[in-house]
Every structure is written in structure tokens, then in C-alpha cells.
Coordinates of C-alpha atoms and ligand atoms in Angstrom, one line a residue:
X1205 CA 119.0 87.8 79.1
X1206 CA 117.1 89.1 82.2
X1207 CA 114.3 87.5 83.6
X1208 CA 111.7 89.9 85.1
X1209 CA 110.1 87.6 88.3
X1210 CA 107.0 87.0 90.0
X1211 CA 107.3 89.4 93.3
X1212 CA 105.4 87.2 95.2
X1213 CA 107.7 84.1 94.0
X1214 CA 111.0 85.6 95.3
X1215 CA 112.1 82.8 97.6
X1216 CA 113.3 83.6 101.5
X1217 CA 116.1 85.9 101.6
X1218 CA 116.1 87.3 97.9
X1219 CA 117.6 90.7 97.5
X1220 CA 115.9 92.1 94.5
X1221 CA 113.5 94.5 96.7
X1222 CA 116.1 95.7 99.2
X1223 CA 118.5 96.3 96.2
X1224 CA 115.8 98.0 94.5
X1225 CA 114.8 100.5 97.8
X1226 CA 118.5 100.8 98.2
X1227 CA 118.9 102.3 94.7
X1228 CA 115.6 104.4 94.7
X1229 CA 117.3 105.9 97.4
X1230 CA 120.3 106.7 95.8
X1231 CA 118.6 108.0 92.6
X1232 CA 116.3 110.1 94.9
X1233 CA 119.7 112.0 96.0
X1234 CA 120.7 112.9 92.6
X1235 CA 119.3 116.3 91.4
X1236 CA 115.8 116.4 89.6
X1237 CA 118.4 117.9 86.3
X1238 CA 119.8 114.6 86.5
X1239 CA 118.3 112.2 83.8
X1240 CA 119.2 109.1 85.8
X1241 CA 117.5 110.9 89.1
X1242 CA 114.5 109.5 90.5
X1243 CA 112.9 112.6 89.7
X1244 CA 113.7 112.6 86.3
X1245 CA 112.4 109.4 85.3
X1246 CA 109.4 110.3 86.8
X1247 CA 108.9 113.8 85.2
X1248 CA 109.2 111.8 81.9
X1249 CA 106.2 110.6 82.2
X1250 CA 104.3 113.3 83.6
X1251 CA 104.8 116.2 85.5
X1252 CA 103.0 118.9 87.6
X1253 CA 105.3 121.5 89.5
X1254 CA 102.1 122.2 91.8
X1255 CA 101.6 118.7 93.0
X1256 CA 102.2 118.7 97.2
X1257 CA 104.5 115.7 95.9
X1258 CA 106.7 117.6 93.4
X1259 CA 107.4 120.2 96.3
X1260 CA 111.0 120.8 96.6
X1261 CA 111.9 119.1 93.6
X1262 CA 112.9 122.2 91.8
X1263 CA 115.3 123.2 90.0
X1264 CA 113.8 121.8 87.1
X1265 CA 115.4 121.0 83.6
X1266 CA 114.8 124.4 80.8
X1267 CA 112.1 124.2 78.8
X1268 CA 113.4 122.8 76.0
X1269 CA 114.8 120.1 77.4
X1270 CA 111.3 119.6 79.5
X1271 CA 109.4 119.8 75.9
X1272 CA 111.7 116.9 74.9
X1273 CA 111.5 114.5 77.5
X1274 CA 109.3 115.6 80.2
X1275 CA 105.9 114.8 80.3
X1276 CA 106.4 111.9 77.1
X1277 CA 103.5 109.1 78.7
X1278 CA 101.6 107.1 75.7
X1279 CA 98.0 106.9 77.1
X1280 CA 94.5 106.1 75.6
X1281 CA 96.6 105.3 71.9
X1282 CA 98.3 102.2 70.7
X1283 CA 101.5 103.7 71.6
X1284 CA 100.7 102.7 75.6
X1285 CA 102.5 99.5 75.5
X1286 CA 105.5 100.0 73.0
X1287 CA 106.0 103.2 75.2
X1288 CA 105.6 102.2 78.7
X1289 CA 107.9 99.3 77.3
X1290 CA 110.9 101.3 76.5
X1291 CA 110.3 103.5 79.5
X1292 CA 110.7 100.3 81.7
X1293 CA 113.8 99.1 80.0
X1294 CA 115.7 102.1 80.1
X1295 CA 114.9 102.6 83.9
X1296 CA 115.4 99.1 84.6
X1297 CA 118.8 99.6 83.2
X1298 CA 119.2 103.1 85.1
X1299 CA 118.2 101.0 88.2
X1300 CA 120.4 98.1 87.3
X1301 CA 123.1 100.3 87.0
X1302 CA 122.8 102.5 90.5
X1303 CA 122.6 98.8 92.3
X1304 CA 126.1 97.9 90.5
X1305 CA 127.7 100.6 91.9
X1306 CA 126.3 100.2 94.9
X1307 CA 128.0 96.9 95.0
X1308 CA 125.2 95.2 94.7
X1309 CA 124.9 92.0 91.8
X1310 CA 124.8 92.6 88.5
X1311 CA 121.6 90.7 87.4
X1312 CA 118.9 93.2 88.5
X1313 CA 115.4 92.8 87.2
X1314 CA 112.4 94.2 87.5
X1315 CA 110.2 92.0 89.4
X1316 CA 105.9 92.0 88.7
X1317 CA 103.4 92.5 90.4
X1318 CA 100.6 90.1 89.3
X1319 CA 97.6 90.7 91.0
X1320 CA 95.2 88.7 89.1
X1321 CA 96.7 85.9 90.0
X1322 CA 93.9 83.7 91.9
X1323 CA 96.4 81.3 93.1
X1324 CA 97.7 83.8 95.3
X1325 CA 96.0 84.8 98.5
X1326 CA 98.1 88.0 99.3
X1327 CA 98.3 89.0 95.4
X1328 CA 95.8 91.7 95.5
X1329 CA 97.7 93.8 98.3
X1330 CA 100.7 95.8 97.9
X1331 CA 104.0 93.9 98.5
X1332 CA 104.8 94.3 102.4
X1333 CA 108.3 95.9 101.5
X1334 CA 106.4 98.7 99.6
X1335 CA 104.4 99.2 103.2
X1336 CA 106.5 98.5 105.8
X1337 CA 108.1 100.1 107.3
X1338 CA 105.8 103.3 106.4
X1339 CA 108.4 106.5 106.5
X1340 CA 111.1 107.7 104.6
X1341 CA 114.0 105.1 105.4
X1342 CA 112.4 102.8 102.6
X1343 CA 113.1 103.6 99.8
X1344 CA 109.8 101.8 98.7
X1345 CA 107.7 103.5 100.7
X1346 CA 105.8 106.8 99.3
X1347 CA 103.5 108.8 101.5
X1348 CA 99.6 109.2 100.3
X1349 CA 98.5 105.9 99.1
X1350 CA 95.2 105.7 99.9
X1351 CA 94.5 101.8 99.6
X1352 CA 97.1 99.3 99.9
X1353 CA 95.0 96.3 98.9
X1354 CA 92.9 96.1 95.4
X1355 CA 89.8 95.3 94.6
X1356 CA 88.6 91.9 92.9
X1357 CA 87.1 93.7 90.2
X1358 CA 90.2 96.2 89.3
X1359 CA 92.4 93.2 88.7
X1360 CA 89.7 90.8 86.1
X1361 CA 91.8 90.3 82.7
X1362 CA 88.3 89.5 81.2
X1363 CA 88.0 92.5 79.0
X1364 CA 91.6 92.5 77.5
X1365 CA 92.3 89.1 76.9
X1366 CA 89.1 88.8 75.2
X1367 CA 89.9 91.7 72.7
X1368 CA 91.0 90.2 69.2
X1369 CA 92.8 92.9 67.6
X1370 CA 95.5 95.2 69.2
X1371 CA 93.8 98.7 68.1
X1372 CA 90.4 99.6 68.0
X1373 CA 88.8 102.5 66.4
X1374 CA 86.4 104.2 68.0
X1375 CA 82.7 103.3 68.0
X1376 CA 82.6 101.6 64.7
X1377 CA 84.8 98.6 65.4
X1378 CA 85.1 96.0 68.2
X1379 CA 87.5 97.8 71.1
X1380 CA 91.1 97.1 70.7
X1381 CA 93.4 95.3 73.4
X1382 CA 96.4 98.1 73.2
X1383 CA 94.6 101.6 72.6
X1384 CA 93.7 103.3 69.6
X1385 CA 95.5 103.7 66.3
X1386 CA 96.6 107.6 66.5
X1387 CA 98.8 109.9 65.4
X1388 CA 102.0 111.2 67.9
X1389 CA 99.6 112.2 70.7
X1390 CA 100.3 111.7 74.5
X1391 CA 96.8 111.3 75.4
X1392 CA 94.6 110.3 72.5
X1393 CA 90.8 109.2 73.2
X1394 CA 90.7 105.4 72.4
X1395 CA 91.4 103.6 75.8
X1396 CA 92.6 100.2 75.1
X1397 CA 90.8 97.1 76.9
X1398 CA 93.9 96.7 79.1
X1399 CA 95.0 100.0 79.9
X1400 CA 91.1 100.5 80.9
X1401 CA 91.5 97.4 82.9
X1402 CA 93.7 96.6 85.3
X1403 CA 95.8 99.0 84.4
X1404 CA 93.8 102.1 85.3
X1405 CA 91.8 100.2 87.8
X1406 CA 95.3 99.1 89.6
X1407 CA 96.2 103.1 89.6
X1408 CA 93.1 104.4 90.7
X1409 CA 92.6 102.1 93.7
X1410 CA 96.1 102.7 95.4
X1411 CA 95.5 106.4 94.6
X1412 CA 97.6 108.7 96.1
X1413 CA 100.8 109.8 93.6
X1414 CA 99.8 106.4 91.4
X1415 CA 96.3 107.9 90.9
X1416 CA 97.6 110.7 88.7
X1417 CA 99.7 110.3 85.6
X1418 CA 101.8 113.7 86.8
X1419 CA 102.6 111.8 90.0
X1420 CA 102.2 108.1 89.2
X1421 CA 106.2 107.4 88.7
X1422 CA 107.5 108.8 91.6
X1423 CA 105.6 106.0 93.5
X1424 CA 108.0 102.8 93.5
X1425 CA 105.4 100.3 93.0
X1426 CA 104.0 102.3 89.5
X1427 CA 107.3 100.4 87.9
X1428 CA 106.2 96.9 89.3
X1429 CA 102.6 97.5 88.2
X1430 CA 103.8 98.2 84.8
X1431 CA 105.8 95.6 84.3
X1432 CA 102.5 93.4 85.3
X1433 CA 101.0 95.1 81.9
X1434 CA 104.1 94.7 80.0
X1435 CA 103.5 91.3 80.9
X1436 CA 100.6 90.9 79.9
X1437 CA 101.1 92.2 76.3
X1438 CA 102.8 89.1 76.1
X1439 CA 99.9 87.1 78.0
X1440 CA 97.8 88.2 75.4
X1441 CA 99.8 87.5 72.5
X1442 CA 100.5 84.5 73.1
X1443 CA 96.8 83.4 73.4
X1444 CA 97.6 83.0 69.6
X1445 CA 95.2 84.5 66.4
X1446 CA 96.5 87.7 67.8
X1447 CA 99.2 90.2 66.4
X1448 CA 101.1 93.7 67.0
X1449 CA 100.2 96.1 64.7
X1450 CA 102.0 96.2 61.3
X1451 CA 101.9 99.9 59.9
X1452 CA 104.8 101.6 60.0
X1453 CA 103.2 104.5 61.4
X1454 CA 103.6 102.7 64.9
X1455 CA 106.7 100.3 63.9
X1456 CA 108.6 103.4 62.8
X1457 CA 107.5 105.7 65.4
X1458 CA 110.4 106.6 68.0
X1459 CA 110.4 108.0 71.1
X1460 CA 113.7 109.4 73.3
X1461 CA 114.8 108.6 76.4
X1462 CA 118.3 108.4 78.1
X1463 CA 121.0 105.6 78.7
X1464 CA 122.5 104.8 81.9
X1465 CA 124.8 107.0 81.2
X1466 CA 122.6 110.2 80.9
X1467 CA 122.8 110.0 76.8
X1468 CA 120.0 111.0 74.7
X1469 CA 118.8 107.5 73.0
X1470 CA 116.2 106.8 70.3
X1471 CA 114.1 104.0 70.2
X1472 CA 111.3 102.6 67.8
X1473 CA 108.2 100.0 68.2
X1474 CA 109.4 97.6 66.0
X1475 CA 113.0 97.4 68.5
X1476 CA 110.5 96.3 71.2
X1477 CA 108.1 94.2 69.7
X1478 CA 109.4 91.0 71.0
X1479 CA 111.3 91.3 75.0
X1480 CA 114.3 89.3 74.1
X1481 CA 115.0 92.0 71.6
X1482 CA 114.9 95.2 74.0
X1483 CA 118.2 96.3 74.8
X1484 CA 120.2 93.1 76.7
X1485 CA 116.5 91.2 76.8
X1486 CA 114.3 89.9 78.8
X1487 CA 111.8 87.8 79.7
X1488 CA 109.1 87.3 82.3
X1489 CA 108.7 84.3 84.4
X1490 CA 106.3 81.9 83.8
X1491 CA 105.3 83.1 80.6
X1492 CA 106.6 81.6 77.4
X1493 CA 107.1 83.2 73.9
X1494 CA 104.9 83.3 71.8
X1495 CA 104.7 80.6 69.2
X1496 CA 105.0 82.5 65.8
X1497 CA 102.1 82.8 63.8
X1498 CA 101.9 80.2 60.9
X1499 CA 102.8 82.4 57.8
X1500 CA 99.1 82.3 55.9
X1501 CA 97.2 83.2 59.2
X1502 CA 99.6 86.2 59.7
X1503 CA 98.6 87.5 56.4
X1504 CA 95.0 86.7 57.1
X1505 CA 95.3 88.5 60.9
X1506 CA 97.6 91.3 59.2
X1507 CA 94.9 92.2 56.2
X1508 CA 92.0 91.6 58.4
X1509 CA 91.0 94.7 59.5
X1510 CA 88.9 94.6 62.5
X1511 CA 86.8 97.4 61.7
X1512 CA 83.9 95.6 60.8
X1513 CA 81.1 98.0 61.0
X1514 CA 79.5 97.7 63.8
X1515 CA 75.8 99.7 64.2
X1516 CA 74.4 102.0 67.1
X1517 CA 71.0 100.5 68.6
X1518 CA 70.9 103.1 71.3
X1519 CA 72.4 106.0 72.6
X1520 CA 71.9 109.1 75.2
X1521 CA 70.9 112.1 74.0
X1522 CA 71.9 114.5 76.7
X1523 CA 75.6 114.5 78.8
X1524 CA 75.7 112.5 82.0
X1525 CA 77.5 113.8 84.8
X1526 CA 78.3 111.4 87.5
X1527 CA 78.5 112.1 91.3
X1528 CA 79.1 110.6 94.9
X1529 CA 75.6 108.3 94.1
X1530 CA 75.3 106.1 91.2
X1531 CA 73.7 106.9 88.4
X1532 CA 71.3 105.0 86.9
X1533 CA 70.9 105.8 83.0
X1534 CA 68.1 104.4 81.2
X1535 CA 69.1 103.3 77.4
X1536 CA 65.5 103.0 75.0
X1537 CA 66.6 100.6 73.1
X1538 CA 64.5 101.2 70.0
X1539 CA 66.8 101.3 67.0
X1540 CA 66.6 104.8 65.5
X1541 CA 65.0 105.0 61.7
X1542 CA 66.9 103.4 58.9
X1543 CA 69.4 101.3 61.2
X1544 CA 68.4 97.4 60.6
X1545 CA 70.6 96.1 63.4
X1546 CA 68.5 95.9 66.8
X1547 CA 68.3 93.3 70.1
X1548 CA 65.4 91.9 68.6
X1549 CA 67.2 91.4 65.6
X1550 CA 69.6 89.5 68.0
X1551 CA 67.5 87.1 69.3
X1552 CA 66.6 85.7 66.3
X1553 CA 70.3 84.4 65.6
X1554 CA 70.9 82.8 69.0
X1555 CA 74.2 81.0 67.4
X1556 CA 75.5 84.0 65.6
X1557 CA 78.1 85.1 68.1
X1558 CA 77.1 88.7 68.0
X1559 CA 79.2 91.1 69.9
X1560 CA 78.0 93.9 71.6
X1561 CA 79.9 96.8 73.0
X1562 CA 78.8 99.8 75.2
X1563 CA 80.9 102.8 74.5
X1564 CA 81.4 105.9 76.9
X1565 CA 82.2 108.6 74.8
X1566 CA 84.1 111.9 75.8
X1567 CA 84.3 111.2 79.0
X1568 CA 85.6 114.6 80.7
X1569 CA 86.3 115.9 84.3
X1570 CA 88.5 117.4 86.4
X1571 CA 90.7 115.9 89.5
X1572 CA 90.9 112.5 90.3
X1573 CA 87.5 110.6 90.9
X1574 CA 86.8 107.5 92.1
X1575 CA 86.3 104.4 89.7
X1576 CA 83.1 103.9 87.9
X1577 CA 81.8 100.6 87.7
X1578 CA 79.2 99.4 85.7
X1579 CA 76.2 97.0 86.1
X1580 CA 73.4 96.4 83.5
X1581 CA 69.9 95.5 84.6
X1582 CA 70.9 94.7 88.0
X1583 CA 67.7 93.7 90.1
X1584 CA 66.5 96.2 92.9
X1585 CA 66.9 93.5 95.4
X1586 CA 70.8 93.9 94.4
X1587 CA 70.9 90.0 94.8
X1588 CA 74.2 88.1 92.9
X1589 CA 75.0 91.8 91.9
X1590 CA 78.3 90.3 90.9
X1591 CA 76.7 88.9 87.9
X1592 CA 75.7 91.6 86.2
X1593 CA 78.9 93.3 86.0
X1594 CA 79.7 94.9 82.8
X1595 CA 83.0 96.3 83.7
X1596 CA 84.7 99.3 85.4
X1597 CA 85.8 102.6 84.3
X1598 CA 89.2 103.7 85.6
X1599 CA 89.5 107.5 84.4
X1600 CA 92.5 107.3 85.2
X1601 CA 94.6 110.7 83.4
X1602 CA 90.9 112.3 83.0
X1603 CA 91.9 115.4 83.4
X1604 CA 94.9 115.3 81.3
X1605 CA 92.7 113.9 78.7
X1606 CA 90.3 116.6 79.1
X1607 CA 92.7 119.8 78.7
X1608 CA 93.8 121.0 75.4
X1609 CA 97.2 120.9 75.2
X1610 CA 100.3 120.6 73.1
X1611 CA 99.8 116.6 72.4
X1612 CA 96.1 116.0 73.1
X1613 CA 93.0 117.7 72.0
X1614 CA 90.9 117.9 75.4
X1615 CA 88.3 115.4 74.0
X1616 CA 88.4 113.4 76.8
X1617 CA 88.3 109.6 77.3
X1618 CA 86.7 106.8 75.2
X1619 CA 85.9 103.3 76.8
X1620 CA 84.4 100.3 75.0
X1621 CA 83.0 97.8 77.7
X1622 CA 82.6 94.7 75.4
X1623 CA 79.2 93.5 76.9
X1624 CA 78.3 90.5 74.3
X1625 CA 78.4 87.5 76.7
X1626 CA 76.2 89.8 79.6
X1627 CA 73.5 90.9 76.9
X1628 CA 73.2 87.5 75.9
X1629 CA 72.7 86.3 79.5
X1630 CA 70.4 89.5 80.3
X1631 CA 68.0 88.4 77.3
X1632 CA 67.2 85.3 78.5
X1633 CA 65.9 86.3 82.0
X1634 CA 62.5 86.8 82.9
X1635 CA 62.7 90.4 83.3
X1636 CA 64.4 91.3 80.2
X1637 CA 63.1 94.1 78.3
X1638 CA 63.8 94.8 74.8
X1639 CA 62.5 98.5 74.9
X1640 CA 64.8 99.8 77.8
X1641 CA 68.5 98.7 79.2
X1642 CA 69.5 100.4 82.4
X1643 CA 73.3 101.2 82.6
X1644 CA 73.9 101.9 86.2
X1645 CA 77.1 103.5 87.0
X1646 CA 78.7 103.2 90.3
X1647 CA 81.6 104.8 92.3
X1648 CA 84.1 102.9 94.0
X1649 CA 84.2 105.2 96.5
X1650 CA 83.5 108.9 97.3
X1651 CA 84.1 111.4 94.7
X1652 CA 86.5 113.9 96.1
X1653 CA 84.9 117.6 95.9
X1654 CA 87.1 118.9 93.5
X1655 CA 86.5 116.4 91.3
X1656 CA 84.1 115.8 88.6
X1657 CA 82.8 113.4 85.5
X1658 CA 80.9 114.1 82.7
X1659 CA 80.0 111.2 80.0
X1660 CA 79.8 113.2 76.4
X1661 CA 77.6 110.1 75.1
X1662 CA 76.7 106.0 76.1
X1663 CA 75.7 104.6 73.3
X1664 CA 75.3 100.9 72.9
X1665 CA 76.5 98.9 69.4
X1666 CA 76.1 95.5 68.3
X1667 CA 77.6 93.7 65.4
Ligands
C2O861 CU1 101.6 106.0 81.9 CU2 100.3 103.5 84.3 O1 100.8 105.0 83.3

């Protein structure tokens, strides 16, 4: 059994990164046809020939084998975390491998990166092995990141933890921590609470190759940033009242990927359900197992579907498209004809916890713009803006999202911020108005000019 560590918890003179550089170099020397090549692994989870950093990368696998195993990552769909999973283990192994023949020990693990972790003063910035030194002898090192330290709010677990049930559906039901229930579909529509956040934040902010999902792999730290989130799948679960899903169209559902030996495997959700189980196992520092589920709540959690109908109290009627300014959208909150459910409505069952969720729907755009985030009635004074945070929008993979293609639909991207606890502050304030809500949308930073963002629909939904 492996354990996956802490990064920032490797003591004084720990080898795991310089094995690690040491074998990214040695997998970056084996040809991009190579399924153990650095290259390879990173073309399975996306790839785009005209990227400046897939230059000279060529020659490339057929097409065939490319429509196979190229361009395979899970996003906005409750395959994100069984997928990313098995992608991790089989690398990890590929990695584990390179450093035994290197000479190195045979132990290897994947270490985390855990940024949220308050405990930490350095935990927000990139690990200093990933930095320094900056040029091609480190095997850590990529060129183009564009921020090496993170941002408070890219990193708050708030949002996922918080979510009860592991797949959402769409506007009618409270948003789902691991992405919505789809069919086989590389980039579905339903963003789940943690991909949204950190995991899109985290991508977004270091920018550069980890800002796109074609690039995103061939960046060193992408691996230690996703075995944060694998992490956290486990975080989460163990929280308790929480379970995986339990259809078979997600236990049965396999995926391919190659052994350390270059041999086409096959693996399925249910093999990866629980990290002791994946291949030799694993487990992650500092984070215990889950404690199983007494057998009467499991049936309760596993019939209980989470769908419970939740109703619109307000929605745009026209697209929104963002730019370099934030964008302040006024929501009337005046339920439309026929619906019963409205804030006023609300108010008159203080103890009733009522959830409230404000979607972005079809979210669409091209390139790679900034992070949105989003504040709701925030005073024009600005003053304790902090407060009236509802929550950030990564966009990460927008524009994959937003191109018909082979394995997504070009719909775009779907995010729930779950809002209940800053509506219920927001009502009691002086200022609160139950005709009008103002959803102001901010970039993170500059919006690159050949990017863009268009918001389909914000609508607003309350139990
Ligand atoms: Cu498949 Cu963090 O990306």
C-alpha cells in the first residue's frame, strides 16, 4: 500500500520531488508514440497539435489509436473523479516505474498539493522545486505559468464539502459534489461543486499549459493538483451521510489506459471506488477511511434521490456576455405567474433550512478567460466585500465545452453556486430588497483579447 503525502510535509532531505523531476525527464526523452512518454500521458487527456507547447512533439500516434486514448479527460460529468482517479494511478505507476529503473527506491508516490490548508503559510504557492530553478534542467519546471501563488478564494472547499449528493442534475436539483449524471461524454454540462472549485480555480490561476485542458498534463504540477482533488473525494466522503453513486451506468462504465508496460488496460468505477482497491493501493496522509455507512442509512442515502424539485424565482431573459469590467446583472426577483415558491415566501419560514442555488447556464466562450467571481448585493462603498462572496467561476475547458465535437454537444458549461447561507444573511440587512438581487460578476484578472464569455441564462432557484 502507497501512501500519497502531504508536499509540504516531506521532511529535510526527502527524495520524492527530485525522483519525480528526474523521471519527468526521462519520460520527456521517450517518443510522444510512446504510451509511457511524457507526452503521451499528457495527450490522454487532451490534446491540441497547434498549442506553442505541443511544438515539436510530432510524430503523433494514427488516428485510431488517437481516437482511443487521446484526448479521454472526464470534465463537467460524474465521471471527473473515477476518471482523473485511474489516470493518476496508472501514471503514478508509469512514474514509479521510470524512477525504479533509474535506480531510484521502489516506494514512489504521488505527493499532494493541499492548498487549502490554513495551517500552512506557504500552501497557496507553487512548491519551490516546481519554480526553481526556472529553465529546462528541472524536470518540474514548465515554461508559461502565469501565477505561481493562488488566490484565497480559488482554494475555499466551502461549495464542495457542503454538497450532499455526488451528482446533480441540472437546475432542478441541489448541485452535486462530483459533476453531473451523464452518458459517455468527455465534456458534459453539469460542473460539479469541486471540479468548479478549487479544481478549476487552481487551473485557471497558475494559467499557462495548466489553464487549458489540451495543455494542462504536460505541466508537472497538474498531477500533484489532482491528487489534491482525488483527495478530497475522500475528504468529502468521509464527512459521512454521503455516498458514490450506485447505478451501474457509472460503476460499470470503463475507461482504457496503459500499464507500465505500454499494455492496453481496462478499468471500471466500481475498481476505484475505495483507494486501497486501485491497483497496489493507496492512501493519502492524514486522511482516514471512511467509516462505512450503517446498512439502513445506505439504503436511505442510496434511494434518496436528491432531485427534489427545486423552483425558478428569477431568471435573465437575454444572454450576458462578460468582459475585462465586471458586470453587474440585475435579477427582478418577482416570481413569474403560477410558480408559489418566492423570497418572500422564504422569509416567512426563517427555520426551514431553505436552500438556494444560482445557476449559470450555458456558459460559452472561446480561449481562456480569466476567472469570474461572484458577489451578490455588494454595497457601492465595496466595504467587507469579502462577505458577500457567492463563489467563483473557473471556466476552466470553456472552450472545449463550447465546440461540438465527437464526445460533447457544444452546450457549454453549467455552474450551481449554492447561495442559501448568503441569501439568508442578505435578507436580513437593511438594504435588502425583495424586488431586485444584483449578481455582479467579476474577473480575476484581464480577459485576454481572444477570449470571450457568454452566460446562456442566470437564473436563481430556491427549494
Ligand atoms: Cu482533466 Cu484538472 O483536469
Amino acid at each position: 500500500m502507497k501512501e500519497r503525502k502531504n508536499v509540504y510535509k516531506l521532511s529535510a532531505g526527502d527524495e520524492t520531488l527530485s525522483w519525480y523531476a528526474k523521471a519527468v525527464i526521462e519520460m520527456k526523452k521517450r517518443p510522444t508514440k510512446d504510451p509511457r512518454s511524457w507526452n503521451y500521458q499528457a495527450a490522454m487527456h487532451n490534446i491540441d497539435k497547434t498549442s506553442p507547447f505541443w511544438q515539436g512533439a510530432g510524430p503523433f500516434v494514427n488516428n485510431t489509436e488517437a481516437r482511443e486514448f487521446w484526448d479521454q479527460c472526464q470534465h463537467n460529468t460524474w465521471f471527473f473523479l473515477p476518471w482523473h482517479r485511474m489516470y493518476l494511478s496508472w501514471f503514478e505507476e508509469i512514474v514509479a516505474k521510470t524512477i525504479v529503473d533509474l535506480g531510484g527506491p521502489s516506494d514512489w508516490a504521488l505527493p499532494f498539493w493541499d492548498y487549502s490548508d490554513t495551517s500552512n503559510p506557504h500552501a497557496l504557492t507553487i512548491p519551490s522545486a516546481f519554480t526553481d530553478p526556472g529553465n529546462d534542467t528541472n524536470g518540474l519546471w514548465i515554461t508559461g505559468r502565469r501565477r505561481h501563488t493562488l488566490r484565497k478564494l480559488d482554494v475555499s472547499l466551502k461549495a464542495a464539502l457542503r454538497a450532499t449528493s455526488f451528482s446533480g442534475s441540472g437546475v432542478t436539483a441541489l448541485p452535486g459534489f462530483g459533476g453531473g449524471e451523464t452518458s459517455f461524454s468527455n465534456h458534459g454540462s453539469q460542473t460539479g461543486q469541486l471540479e468548479a472549485q478549487p479544481h478549476g480555480t487552481v487551473h485557471n490561476t497558475i494559467n499557462g499549459a495548466m489553464g487549458n485542458p489540451y495543455t494542462a498534463a504536460l505541466d508537472p504540477v497538474f498531477w500533484l493538483h489532482h491528487a489534491n482533488i482525488d483527495r478530497l473525494w475522500q475528504v468529502w466522503l468521509n464527512l459521512g451521510h454521503r455516498i458514490n453513486p450506485v447505478k451501474s451506468s457509472w460503476l460499470d462504465f470503463k475507461f482504457e489506459f496503459h500499464d507500465v508496460d505500454g499494455h492496453k488496460v481496462q478499468m471500471k468505477c466500481s475498481e476505484v471506488v475505495d483507494t486501497r482497491n486501485v491497483l497496489s493501493g493507496y492512501t493519502y496522509q492524514d486522511v482516514p477511511q471512511a467509516a462505512p455507512i450503517p446498512k439502513h442509512e445506505f439504503e436511505v442515502l442510496k434511494t434518496s434521490d436528491f432531485s427534489m424539485p427545486l423552483e425558478i424565482v428569477a431568471a435573465t431573459n437575454k444572454k450576458v456576455n462578460l468582459s475585462s469590467a465586471k458586470t453587474v446583472v440585475h435579477l427582478k426577483l418577482d416570481p413569474p405567474p403560477k410558480k408559489k415558491a418566492s423570497l418572500a415566501f422564504m422569509e416567512k419560514a426563517p427555520d426551514k433550512p431553505q436552500s438556494t442555488i444560482l445557476h449559470f447556464e450555458n456558459v460559452t466562450g472561446k480561449g481562456v478567460p480569466p476567472t469570474q467571481d461572484v458577489y451578490l448585493n455588494v454595497p457601492d462603498d465595496e466595504g467587507n466585500k469579502e462577505s458577500f462572496y457567492a463563489g467563483s467561476i473557473s471556466l476552466f475547458g470553456l472552450e472545449a465545452s463550447s465546440t461540438p465535437g465527437l464526445h460533447h454537444s457544444g452546450s457549454g458549461q453549467h455552474y450551481a453556486l449554492d447561495v442559501t447561507e448568503l441569501m439568508n444573511k442578505l435578507r436580513t440587512l437593511p438594504n435588502w430588497n425583495e424586488k431586485q438581487l444584483d449578481v455582479s460578476i467579476e474577473p480575476a484578472w484581464e480577459m485576454d483579447n481572444d477570449a470571450s464569455v457568454k452566460i446562456g441564462r442566470i437564473s436563481l432557484y430556491t427549494e
